Tab-separated table of C-alpha atoms in Angstrom:
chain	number	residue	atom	x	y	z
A	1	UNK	CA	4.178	-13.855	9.849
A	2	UNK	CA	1.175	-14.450	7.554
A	3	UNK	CA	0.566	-11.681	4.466
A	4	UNK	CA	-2.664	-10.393	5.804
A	5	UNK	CA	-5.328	-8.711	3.097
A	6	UNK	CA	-8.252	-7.009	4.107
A	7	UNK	CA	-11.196	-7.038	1.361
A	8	UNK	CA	-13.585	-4.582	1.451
A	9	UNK	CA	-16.888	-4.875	-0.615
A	10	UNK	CA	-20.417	-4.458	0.252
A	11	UNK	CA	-21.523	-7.730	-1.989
A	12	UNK	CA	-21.321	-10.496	-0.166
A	13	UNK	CA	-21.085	-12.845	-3.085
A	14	UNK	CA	-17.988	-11.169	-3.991
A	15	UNK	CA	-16.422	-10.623	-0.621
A	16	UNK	CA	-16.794	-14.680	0.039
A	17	UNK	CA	-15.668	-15.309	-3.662
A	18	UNK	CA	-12.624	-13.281	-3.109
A	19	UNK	CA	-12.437	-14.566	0.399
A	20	UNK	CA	-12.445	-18.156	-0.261
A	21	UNK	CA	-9.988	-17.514	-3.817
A	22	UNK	CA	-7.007	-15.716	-0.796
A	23	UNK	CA	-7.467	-18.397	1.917
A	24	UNK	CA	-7.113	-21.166	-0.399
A	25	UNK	CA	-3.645	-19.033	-1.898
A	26	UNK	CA	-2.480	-19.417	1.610
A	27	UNK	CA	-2.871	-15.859	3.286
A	28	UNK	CA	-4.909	-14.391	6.071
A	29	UNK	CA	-8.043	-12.321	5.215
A	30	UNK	CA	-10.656	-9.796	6.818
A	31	UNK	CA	-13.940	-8.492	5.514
A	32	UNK	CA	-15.357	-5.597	5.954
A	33	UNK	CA	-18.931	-4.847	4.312
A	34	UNK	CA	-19.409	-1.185	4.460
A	35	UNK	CA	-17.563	2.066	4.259
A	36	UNK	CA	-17.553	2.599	8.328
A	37	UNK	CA	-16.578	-1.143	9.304
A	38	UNK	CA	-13.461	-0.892	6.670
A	39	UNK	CA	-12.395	2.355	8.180
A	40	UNK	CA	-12.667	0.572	11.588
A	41	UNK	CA	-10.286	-2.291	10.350
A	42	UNK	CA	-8.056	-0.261	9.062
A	43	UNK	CA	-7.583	1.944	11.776
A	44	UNK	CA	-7.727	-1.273	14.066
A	45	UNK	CA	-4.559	-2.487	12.115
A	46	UNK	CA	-3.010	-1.763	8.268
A	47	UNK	CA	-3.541	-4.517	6.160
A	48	UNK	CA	-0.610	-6.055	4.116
A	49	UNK	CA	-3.036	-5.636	0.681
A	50	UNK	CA	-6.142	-4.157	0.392
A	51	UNK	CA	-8.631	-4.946	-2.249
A	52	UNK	CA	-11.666	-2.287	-2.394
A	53	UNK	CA	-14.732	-1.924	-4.204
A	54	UNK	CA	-15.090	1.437	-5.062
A	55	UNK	CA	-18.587	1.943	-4.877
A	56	UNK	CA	-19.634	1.239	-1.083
A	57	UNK	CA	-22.672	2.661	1.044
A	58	UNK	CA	-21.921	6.150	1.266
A	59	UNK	CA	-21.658	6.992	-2.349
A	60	UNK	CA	-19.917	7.021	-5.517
A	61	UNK	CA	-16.349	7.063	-4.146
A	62	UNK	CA	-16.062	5.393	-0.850
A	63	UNK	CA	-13.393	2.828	-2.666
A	64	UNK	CA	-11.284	5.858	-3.356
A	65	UNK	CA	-11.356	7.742	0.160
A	66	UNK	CA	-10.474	4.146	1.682
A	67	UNK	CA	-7.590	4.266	-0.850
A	68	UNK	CA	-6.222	7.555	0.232
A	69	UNK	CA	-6.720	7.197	3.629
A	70	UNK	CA	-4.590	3.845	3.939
A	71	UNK	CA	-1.978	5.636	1.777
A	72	UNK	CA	-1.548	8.894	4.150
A	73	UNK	CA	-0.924	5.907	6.479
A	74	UNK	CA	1.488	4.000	4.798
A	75	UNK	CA	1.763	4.634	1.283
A	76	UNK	CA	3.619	1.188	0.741
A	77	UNK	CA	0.538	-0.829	1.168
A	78	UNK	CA	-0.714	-2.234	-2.329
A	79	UNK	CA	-4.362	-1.426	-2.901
A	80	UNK	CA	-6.270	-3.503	-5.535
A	81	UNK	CA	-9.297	-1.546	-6.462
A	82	UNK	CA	-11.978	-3.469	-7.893
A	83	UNK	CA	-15.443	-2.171	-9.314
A	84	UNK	CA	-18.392	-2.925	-11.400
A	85	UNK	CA	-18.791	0.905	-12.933
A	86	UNK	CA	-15.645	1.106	-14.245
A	87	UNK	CA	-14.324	4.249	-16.916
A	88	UNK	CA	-10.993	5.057	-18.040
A	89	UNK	CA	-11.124	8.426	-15.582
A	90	UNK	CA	-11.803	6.242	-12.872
A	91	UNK	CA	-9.062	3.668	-13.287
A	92	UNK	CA	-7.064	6.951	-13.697
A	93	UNK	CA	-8.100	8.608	-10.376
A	94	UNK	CA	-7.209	5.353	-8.716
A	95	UNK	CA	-3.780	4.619	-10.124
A	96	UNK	CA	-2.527	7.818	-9.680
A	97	UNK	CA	-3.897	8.099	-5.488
A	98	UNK	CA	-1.586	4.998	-5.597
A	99	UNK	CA	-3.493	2.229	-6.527
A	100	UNK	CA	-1.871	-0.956	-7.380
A	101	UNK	CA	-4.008	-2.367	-9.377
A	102	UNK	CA	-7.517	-1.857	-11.105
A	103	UNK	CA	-10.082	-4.707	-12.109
A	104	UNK	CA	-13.472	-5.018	-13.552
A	105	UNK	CA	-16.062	-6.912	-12.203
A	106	UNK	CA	-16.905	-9.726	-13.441
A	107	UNK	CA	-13.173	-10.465	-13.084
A	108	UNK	CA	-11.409	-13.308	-13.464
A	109	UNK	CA	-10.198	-14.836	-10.319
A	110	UNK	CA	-7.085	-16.364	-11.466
A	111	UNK	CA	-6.162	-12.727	-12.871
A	112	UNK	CA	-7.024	-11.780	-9.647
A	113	UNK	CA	-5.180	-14.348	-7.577
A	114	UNK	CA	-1.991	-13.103	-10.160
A	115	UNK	CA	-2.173	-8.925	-8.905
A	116	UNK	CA	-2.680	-10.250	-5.370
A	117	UNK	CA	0.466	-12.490	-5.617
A	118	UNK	CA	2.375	-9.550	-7.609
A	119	UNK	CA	1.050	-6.836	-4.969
A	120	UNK	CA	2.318	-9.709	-1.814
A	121	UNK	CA	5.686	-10.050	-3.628
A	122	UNK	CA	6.192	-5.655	-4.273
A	123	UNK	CA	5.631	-5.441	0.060
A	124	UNK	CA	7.900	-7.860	0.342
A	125	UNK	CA	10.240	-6.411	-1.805
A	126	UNK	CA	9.559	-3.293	-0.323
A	127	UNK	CA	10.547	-4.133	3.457
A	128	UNK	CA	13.291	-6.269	2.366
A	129	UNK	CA	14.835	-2.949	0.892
A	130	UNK	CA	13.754	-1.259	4.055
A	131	UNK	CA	15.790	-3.984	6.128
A	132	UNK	CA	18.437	-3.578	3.910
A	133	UNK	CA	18.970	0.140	3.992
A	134	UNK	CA	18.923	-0.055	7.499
A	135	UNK	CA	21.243	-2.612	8.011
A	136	UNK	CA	23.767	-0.735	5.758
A	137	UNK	CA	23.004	2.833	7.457
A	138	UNK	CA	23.487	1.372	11.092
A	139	UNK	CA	26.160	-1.075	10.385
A	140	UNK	CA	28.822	1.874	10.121
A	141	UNK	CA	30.959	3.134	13.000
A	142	UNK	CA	31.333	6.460	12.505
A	143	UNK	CA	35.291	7.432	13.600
A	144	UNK	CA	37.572	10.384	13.501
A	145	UNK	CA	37.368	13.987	14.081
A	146	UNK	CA	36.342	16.768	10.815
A	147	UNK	CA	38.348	19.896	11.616
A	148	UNK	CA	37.202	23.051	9.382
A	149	UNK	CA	40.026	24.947	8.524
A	150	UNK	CA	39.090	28.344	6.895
A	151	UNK	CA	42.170	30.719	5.699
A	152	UNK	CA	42.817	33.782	7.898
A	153	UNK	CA	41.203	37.051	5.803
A	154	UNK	CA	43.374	39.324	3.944
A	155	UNK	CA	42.562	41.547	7.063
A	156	UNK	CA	43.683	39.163	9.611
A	157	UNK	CA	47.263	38.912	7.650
A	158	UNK	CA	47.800	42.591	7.658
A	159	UNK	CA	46.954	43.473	3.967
């Protein structure tokens, strides 16, 4: 199965730049252009990665709702947030809803190409620890019998 990353940003400059950068990397993409049609894809299916512009159509903070609402949906899911009105209480607000990443526009792609490759390679460390636990959890036969044994009360022995 192909690592699938949705981007989500309402230039479409950027959304082909960073469209064209992920195919040629090797993975699947799709776009989405505004708030409503990202919400739509993600509820349609959870991305692998997510990269989000924070400021969309609807205002200030769309970037950031999209963030949270993939992560009360699976809270694995890397999210690189991207943005051109970027503060230090931003980048805050976004790493700790669970961000992966934050960059600045005008990034640089190759840094960009590097957290996408880093956020592909954490999933897939992630499920591979998944797998793993399972494997060990269900690979157990539980045998034998636990008898509880409690001592009679001082009562019971005649005291």
């Amino acid at each position: 199965m192909s690592t699938e990353i949705l981007i989500i940003d309402d230039n479409a400059d950027i959304r082909n730049i960073i469209n064209d950068l992920i195919i040629e990397a090797g993975y699947k993409t799709r776009l989405a252009a505004n708030y409503n049609q990202a919400l739509n894809e993600i509820d349609k299916k959870l991305p692998d990665v997510a990269i989000i512009d924070v400021k969309l159509d609807k205002s200030d903070n769309d970037g950031l709702e999209l963030l949270s609402h993939i992560k009360t949906k699976d809270k694995n899911i890397p999210v690189i947030i991207i943005t051109g009105h970027a503060n230090v209480e931003m980048a805050i607000k976004a790493l700790k809803a669970g961000a992966f990443e934050f960059i600045e526009k005008p990034f640089n792609q190759e840094r960009l190409l590097n957290f996408i490759n880093r956020a592909v390679e954490n999933l897939n460390l992630k499920n591979k620890n998944k797998e793993f636990e399972s494997k060990l959890f269900y690979s157990y036969e539980l045998i034998g019998v636990c008898l509880l044994y409690t001592s009679p009360s001082p009562r019971d022995r005649g005291w």
